[in-house]
Coordinates of C-alpha atoms in Angstrom, one line a residue:
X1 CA 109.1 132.5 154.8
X2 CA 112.0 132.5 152.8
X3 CA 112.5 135.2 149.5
X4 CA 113.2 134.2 146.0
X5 CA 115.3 135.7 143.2
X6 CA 113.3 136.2 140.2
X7 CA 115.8 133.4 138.5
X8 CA 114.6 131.0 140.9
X9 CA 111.4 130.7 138.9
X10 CA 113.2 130.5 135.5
X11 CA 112.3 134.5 134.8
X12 CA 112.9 136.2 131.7
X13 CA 113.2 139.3 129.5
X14 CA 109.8 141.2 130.4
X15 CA 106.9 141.9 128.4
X16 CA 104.9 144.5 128.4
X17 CA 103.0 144.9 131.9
X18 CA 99.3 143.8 132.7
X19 CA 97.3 146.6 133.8
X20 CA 95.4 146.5 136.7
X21 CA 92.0 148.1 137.0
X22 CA 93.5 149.5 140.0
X23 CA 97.3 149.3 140.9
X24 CA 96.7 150.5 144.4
X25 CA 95.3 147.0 145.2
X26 CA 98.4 145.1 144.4
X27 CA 100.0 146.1 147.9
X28 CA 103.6 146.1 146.4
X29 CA 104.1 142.8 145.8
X30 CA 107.3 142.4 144.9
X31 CA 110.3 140.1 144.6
X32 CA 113.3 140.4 146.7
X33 CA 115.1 143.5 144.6
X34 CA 112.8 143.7 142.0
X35 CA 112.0 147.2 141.2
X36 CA 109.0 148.5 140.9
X37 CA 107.2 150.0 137.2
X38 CA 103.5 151.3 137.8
X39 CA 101.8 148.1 138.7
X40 CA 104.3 145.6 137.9
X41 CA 107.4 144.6 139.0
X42 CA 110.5 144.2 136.4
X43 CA 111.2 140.8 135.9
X44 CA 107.7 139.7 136.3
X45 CA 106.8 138.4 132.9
X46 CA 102.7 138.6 132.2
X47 CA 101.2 139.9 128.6
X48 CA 97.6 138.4 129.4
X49 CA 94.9 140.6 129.7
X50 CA 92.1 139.6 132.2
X51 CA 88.5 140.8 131.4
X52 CA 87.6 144.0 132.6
X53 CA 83.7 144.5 133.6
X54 CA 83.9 142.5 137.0
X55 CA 82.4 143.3 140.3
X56 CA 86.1 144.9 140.9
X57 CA 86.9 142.8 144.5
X58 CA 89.6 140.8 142.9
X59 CA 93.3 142.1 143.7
X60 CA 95.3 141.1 141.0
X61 CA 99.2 139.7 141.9
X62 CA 101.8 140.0 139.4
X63 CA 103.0 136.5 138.8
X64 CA 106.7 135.2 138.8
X65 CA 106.4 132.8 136.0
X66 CA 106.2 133.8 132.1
X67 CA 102.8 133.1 130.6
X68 CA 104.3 132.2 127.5
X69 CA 104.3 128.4 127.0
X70 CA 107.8 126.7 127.6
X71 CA 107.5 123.9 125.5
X72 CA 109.4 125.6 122.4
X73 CA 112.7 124.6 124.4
X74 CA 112.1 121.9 124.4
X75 CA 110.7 120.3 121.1
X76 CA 112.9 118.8 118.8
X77 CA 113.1 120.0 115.3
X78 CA 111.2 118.5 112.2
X79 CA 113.5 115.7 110.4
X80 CA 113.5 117.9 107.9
X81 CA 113.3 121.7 108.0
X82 CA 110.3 123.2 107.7
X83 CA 110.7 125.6 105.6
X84 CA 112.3 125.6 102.0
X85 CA 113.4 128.4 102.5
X86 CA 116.0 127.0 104.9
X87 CA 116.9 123.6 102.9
X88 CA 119.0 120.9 104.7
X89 CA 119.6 117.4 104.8
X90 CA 117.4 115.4 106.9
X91 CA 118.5 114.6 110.6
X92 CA 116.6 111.5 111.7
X93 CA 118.1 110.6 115.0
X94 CA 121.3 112.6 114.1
X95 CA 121.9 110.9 111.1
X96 CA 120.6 107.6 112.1
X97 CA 119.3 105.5 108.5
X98 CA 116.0 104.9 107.8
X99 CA 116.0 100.6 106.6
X100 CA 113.4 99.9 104.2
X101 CA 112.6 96.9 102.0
X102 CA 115.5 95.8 99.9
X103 CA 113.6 92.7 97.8
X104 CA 111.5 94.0 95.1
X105 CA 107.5 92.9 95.3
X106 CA 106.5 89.8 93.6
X107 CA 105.7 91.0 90.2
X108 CA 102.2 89.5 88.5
X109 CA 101.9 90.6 84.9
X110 CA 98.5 90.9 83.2
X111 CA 96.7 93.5 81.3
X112 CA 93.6 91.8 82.3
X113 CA 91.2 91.2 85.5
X114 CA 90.8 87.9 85.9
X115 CA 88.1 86.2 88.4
X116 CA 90.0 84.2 89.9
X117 CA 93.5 85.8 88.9
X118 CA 94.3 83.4 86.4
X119 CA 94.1 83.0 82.7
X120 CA 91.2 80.5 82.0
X121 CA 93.3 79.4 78.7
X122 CA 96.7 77.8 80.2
X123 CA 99.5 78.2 77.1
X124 CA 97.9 80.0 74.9
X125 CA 96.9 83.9 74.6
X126 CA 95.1 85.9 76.9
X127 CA 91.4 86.8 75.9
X128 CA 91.3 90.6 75.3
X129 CA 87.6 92.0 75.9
X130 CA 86.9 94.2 72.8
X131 CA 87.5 97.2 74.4
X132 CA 91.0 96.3 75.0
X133 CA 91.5 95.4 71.5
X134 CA 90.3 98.7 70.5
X135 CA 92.4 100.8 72.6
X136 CA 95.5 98.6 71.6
X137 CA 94.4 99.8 67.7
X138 CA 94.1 103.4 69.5
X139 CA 97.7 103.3 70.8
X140 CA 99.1 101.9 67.4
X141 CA 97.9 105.0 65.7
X142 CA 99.4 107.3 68.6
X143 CA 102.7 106.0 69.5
X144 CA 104.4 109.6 70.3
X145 CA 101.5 110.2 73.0
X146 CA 101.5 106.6 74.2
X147 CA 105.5 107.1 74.8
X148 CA 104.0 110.2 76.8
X149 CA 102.2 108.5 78.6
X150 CA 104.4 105.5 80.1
X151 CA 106.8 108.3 80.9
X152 CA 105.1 110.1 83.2
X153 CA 103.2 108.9 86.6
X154 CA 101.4 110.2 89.5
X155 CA 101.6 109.7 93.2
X156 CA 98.8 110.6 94.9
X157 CA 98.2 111.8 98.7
X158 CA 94.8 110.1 100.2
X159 CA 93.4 111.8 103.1
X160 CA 92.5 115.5 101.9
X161 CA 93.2 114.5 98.7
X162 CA 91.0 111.7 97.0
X163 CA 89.3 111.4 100.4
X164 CA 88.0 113.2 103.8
X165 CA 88.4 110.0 106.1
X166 CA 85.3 108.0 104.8
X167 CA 84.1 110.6 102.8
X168 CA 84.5 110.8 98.9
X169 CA 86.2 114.1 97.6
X170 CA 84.0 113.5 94.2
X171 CA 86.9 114.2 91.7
X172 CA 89.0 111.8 93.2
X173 CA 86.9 108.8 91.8
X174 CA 87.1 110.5 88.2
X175 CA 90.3 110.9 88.2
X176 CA 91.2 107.2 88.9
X177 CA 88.9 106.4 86.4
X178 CA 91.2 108.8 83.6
X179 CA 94.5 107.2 84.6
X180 CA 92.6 103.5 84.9
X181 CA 91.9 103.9 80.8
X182 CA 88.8 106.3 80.6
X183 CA 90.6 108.7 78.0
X184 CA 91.0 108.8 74.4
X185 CA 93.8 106.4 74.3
X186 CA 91.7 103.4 76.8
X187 CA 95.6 103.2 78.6
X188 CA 96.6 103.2 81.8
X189 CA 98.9 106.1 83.1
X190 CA 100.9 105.0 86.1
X191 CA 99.8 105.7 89.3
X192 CA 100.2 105.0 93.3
X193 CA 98.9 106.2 96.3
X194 CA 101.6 107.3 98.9
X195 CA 100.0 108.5 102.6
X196 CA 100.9 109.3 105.7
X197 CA 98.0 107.3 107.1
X198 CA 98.3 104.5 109.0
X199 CA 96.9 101.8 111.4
X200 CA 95.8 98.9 109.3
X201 CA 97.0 96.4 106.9
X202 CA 97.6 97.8 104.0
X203 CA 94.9 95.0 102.3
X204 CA 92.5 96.2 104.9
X205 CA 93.1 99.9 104.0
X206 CA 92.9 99.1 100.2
X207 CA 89.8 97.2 100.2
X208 CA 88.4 99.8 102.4
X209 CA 89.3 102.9 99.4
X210 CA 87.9 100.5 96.9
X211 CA 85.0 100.8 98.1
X212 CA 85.2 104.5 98.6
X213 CA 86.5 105.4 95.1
X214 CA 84.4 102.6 93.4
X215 CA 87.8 101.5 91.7
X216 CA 89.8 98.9 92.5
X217 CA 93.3 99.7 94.1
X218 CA 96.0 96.9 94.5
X219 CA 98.2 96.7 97.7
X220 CA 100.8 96.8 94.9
X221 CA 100.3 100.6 94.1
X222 CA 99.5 101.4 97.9
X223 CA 102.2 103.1 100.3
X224 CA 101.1 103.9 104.1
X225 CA 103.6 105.8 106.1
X226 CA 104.5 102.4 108.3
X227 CA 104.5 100.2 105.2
X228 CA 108.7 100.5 104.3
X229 CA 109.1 99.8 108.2
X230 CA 108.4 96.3 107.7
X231 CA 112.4 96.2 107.2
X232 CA 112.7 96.6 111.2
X233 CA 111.7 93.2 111.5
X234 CA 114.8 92.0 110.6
X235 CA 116.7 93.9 113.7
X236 CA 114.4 94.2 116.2
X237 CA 112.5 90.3 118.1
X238 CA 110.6 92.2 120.8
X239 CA 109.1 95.8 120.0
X240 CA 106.3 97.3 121.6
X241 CA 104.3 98.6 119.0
X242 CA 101.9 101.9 119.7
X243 CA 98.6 103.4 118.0
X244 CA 95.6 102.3 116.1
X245 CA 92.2 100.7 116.9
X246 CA 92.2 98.0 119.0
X247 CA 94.7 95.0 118.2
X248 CA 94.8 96.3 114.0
X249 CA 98.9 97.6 114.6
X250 CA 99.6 94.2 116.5
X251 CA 98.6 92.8 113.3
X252 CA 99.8 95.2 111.3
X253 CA 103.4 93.9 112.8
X254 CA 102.6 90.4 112.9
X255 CA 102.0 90.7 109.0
X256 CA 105.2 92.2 108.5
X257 CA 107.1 89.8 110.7
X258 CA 107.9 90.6 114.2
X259 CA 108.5 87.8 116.1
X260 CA 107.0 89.2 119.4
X261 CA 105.0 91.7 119.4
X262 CA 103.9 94.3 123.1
X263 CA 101.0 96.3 122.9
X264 CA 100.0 98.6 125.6
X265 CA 97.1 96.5 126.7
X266 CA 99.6 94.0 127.3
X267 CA 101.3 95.8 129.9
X268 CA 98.3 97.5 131.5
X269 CA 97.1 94.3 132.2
X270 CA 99.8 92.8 133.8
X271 CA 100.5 95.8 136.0
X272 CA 97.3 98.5 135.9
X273 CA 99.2 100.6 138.2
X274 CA 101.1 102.0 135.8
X275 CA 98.6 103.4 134.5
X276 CA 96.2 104.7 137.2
X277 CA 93.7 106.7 135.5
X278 CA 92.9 104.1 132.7
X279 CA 89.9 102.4 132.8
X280 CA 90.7 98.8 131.7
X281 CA 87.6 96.6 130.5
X282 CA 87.1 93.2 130.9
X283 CA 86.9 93.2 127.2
X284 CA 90.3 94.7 127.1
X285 CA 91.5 92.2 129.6
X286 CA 90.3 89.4 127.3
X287 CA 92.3 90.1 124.7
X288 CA 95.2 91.3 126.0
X289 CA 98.2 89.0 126.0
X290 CA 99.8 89.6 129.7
X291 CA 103.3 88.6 130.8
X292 CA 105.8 89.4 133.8
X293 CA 107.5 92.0 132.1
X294 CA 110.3 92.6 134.8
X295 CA 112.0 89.3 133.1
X296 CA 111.4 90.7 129.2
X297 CA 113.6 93.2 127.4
X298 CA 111.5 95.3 125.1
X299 CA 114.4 96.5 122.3
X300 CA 112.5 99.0 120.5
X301 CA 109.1 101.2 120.1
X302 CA 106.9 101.6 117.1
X303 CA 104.8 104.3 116.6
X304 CA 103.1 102.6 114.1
X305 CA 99.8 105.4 113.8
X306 CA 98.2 107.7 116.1
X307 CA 97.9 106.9 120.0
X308 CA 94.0 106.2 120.8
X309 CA 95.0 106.9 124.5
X310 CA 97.9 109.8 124.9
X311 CA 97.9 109.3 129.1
X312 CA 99.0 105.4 128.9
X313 CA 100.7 105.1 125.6
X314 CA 103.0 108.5 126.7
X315 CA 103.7 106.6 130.3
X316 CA 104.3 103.5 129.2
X317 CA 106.6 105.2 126.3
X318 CA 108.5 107.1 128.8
X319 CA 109.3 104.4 131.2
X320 CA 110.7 102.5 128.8
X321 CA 112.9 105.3 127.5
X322 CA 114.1 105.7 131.2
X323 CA 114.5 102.0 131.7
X324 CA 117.4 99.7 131.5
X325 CA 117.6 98.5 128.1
X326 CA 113.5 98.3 127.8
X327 CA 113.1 96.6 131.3
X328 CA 109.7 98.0 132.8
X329 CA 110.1 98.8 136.8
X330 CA 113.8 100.2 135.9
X331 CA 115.8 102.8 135.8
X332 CA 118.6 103.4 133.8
X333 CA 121.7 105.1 135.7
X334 CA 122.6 106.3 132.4
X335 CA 119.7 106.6 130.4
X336 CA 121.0 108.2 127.1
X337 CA 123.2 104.6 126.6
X338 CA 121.1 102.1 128.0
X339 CA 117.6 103.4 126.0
X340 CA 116.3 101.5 123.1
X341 CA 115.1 103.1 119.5
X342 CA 112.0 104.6 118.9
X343 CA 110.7 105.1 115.9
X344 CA 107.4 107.0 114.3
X345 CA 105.8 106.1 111.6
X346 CA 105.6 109.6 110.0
X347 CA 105.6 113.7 111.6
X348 CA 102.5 115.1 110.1
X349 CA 101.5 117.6 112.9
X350 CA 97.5 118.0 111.0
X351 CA 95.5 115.3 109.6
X352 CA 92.3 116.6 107.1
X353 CA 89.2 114.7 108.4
X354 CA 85.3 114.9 108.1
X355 CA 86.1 117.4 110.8
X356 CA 86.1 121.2 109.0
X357 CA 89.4 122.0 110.6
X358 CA 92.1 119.6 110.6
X359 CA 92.9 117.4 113.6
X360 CA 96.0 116.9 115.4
X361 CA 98.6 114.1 114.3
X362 CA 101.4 112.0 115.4
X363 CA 103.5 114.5 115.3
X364 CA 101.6 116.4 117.6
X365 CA 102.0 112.7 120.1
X366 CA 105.7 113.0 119.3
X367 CA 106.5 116.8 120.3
X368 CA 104.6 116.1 123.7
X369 CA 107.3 113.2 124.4
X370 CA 110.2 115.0 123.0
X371 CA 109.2 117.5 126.0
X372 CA 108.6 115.2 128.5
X373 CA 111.8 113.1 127.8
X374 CA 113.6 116.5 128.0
X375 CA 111.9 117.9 131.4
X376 CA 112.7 114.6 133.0
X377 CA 116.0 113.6 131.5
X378 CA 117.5 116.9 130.5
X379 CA 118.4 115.1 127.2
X380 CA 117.6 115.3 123.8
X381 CA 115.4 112.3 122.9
X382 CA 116.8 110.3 120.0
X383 CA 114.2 109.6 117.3
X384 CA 113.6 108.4 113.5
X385 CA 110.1 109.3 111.8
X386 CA 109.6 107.4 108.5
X387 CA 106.5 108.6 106.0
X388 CA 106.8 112.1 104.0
X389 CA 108.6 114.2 103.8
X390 CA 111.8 111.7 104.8
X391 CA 114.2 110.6 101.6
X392 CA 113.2 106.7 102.9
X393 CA 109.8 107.0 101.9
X394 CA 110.8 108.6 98.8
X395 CA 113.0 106.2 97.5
X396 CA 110.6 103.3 98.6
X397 CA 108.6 105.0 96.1
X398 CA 110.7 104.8 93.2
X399 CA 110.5 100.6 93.8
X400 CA 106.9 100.6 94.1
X401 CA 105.9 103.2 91.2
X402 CA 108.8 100.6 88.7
X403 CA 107.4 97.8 89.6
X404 CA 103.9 98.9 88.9
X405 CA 105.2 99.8 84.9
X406 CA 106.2 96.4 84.6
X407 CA 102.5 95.2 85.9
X408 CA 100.0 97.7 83.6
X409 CA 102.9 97.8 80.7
X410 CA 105.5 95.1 81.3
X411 CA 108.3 97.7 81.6
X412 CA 110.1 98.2 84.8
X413 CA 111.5 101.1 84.6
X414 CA 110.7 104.9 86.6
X415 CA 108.9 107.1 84.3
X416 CA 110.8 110.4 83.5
X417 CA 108.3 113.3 84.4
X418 CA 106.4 112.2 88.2
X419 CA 103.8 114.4 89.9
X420 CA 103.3 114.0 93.7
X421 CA 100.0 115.4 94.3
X422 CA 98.9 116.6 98.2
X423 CA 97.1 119.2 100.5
X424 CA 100.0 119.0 102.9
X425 CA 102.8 121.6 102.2
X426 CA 105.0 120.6 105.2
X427 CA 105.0 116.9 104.2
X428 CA 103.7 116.1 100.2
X429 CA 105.0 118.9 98.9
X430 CA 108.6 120.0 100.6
X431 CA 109.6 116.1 99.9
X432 CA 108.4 115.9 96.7
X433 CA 110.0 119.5 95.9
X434 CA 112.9 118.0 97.7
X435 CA 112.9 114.9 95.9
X436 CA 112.7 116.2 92.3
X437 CA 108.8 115.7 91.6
X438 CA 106.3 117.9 90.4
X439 CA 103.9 119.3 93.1
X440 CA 100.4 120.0 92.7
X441 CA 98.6 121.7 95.7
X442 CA 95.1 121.4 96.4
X443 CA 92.8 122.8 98.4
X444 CA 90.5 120.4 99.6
X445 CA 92.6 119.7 102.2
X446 CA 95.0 121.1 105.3
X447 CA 96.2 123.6 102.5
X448 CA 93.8 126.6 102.8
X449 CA 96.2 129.8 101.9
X450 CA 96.3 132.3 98.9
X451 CA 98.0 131.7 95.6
X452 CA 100.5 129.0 97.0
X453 CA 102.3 128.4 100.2
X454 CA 105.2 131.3 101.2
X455 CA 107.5 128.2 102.6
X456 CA 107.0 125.4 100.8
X457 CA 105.5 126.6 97.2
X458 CA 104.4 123.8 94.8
X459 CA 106.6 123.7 91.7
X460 CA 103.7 122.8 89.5
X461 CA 101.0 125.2 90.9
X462 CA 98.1 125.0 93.4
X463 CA 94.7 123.6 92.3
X464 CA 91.0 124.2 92.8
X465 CA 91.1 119.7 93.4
X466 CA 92.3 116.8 92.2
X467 CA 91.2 116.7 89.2
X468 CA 92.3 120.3 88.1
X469 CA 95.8 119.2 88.8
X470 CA 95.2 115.7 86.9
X471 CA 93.9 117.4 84.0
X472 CA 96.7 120.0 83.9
X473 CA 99.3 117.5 84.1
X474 CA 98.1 115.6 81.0
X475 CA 97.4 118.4 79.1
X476 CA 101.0 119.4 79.6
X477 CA 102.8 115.8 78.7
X478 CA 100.2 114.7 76.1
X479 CA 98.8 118.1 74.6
X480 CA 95.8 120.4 75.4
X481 CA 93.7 118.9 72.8
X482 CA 93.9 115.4 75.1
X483 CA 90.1 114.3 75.4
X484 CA 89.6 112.2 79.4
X485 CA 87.0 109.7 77.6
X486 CA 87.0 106.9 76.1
X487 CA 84.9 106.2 72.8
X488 CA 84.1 102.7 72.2
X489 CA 82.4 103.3 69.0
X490 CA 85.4 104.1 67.1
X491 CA 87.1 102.0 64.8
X492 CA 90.5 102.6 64.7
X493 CA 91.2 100.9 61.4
X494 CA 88.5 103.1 59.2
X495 CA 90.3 106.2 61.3
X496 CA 94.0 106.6 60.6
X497 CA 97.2 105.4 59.0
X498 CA 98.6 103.2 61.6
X499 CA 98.9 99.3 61.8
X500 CA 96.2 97.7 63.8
X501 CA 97.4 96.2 66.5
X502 CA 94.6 92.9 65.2
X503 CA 96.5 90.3 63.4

């Protein structure tokens, strides 16, 4: 039987040595030239203690491998550092641009719901319910705290934040209800929602927090972390596209508009080798869309939201990586030029659910591929991740949050003093800090530490919820005397000096 070296096994600096309940049992074992200390030989790395109150027949051997995981050589750094203690420019694929939207969303002006979205009075004045007229007579007589509020505007985390998945965090639906006009003004303060959640059409996803929060949100004011990728479309025709329930990405993509449009279902059921511990369902089968994908190029990956199945997304990911220019059942003889672009949809390594400690992420999904691509390649894998913290999401942002001041107050323009609110430190806060935004931390969500985070402290403060940091923020742009209610009894005109805003 043939001896090893120590460095045949990838060896390194030892730790301190197990001990054995009795070090007479180990018989010596020892590497070729490894030199014995007490029970253990150097070289042999091992700082796991085994339990002690056995029936003492077990011989313990030292082992020749480190017990320490060796994934950490292998994982790719954060886009953007994780720390602000250590602040750097982000390094998305080394350097590689992030596209997003360049047309501005269709504007549609009105300070009024209507029921079928249309003025029932073509050419002539909108009707104003009285409570509209009476918080117009409100702002007349406040015009240095109405100023205040157009000019400043909140952006708001969901998950952890508003919400716990399904779940209502209950000063999340009052605070909507402050910015939406329920303070002593009746206006609307600027406000979007900007997550790192994903997986649905944004319409879907909207309809579906509506009916959470019990206020209506428009896909106007809504930001998911794949929502700015829709500018891929334009430079990719065939991308497979990863994550979600069921078929909900595919549409997701189709919505956005890719032309043609993988899923892993796709593949698995034109080949279910290549994936041989999946159970595919007839139902599955049914609604796949099979093809012979040795004749189609795939040209790039989306990670549009989390993987619902690591084992066959994570294959199917890799052998494309590998392939020939996204040909399945190849492989490339030089796989760092001939591999297409993947991209994630955001990094987040914890999500806050119904679940009392915080569940694993996509950037959990894309760590365990990093390390893979690297075992089997011996190359860096070449990545971009949208969603927070990256500048791309940020400046998306700006478009959205302008062109929802021209909607509630026909002026497009970005409001001065912005507050990006989240329970995420690594991802709402560092990019906001990063950004030039005031952050609030809270603690209803991933955030669970002392008076704020040590590496990525909020600039604003940490909060007990929401609604503390809501509050705070007013009180600071509009005064602490501010009252969040609206009185519909008052009459402006029998109340102050102003000019009604009644002709």
């Amino acid at each position: 039987m043939p001896a090893f070296e120590d460095s045949d096994f990838g060896v390194q600096t030892p730790l301190s040595p197990v001990k054995s309940r009795d070090s007479n049992r180990l018989g010596r074992v020892t590497s070729r030239g490894s030199q014995v200390v007490g029970s253990q030989p150097v070289g042999s790395v091992g700082s796991i203690t085994i339990p002690t109150d056995g029936p003492g027949n077990a011989v313990e051997v030292p082992a020749t491998r480190s017990s320490i995981s060796e994934a950490s050589q292998y994982m790719h750094s954060l886009s953007l550092s994780p720390s602000m203690k250590d602040r750097r420019g982000s390094r998305n694929s080394f350097g590689a641009s992030l596209p997003i939207p360049r047309s501005k969303r269709q504007s549609r002006l009105s300070s009024v719901n209507y029921p079928d979205g249309v003025p029932q009075r073509p050419g002539m004045p909108p009707i104003q319910p009285s409570r509209d007229i009476i918080a117009a007579q409100l702002q007349d007589l406040s015009s240095e705290k109405v100023r205040a509020a157009k000019d400043m505007a909140f952006v708001f985390d969901i998950d952890g934040v508003l919400v716990h998945g399904d779940r209502l965090i209950p000063e999340g639906k009052r605070v909507l209800e402050i910015l939406n006009g329920d303070n002593e003004l009746g206006i609307k303060i600027p406000h979007i929602f900007l997550t790192n959640g994903s997986g649905k059409p944004e319409i879907a996803r909207c309809a579906q927090l509506s009916k959470i929060l019990s206020t209506q949100i428009s896909t106007d004011q809504f930001i998911q972390s794949h929502t700015p990728m829709r500018a891929l479309a334009e430079y990719y025709k065939t991308v497979l596209v990863v994550g979600g329930e069921g078929y909900k990405c595919r549409e997701v993509a189709e919505q956005y508009g890719f032309q043609d449009i993988v899923v892993p279902n796709d593949i698995v059921a034109s080949d279910p080798s290549i994936a041989p511990y999946r159970v595919f369902t007839d139902e599955e089968r049914a609604t796949s869309r099979p093809r012979d994908f040795s004749k189609t190029n795939i040209d790039a990956i989306m990670v549009f939201s989390d993987s619902r199945d690591y084992a066959t997304d994570m294959q199917i990911i890799i052998d494309l990586l590998r392939s020939e220019n996204g040909r399945l059942g190849t492989l490339a003889k030089d796989p760092e030029s001939q591999r297409i672009p993947i991209y994630f949809s955001q990094g987040d390594m914890l999500c806050p659910t119904e679940h009392p400690i915080p569940r694993m992420s996509q950037g959990t999904f894309r760590i365990g591929l990093e390390a893979m691509y690297k075992a089997l390649t011996g190359a860096d894998l070449e990545r971009v991740v949208y969603g927070k913290p990256e500048l791309a999401t940020y400046k998306y942002a700006d478009e959205v949050i302008a062109s929802w001041m021209e909607q509630i107050h026909n002026d497009e323009r970005l409001p001065s003093n912005i507050y990006m609110i989240g329970d995420n430190p690594a991802s709402d806060i560092i990019g906001g800090n990063m950004y030039g935004w005031n952050t609030c931390l809270v603690r209803t969500g991933v955030f669970q530490g002392g008076d704020n985070d040590e590496e990525n402290p909020a600039s604003f403060g940490v909060f007990r919820n929401v609604l503390d940091a809501v509050q705070t923020a007013i009180r600071k742009e509009l005064g602490e005397d501010f009252k969040f209610g609206f009185d519909e009894s008052i009459n402006p005109v029998l109340n102050g000096n102003g000019i009604s805003a009644v002709e």
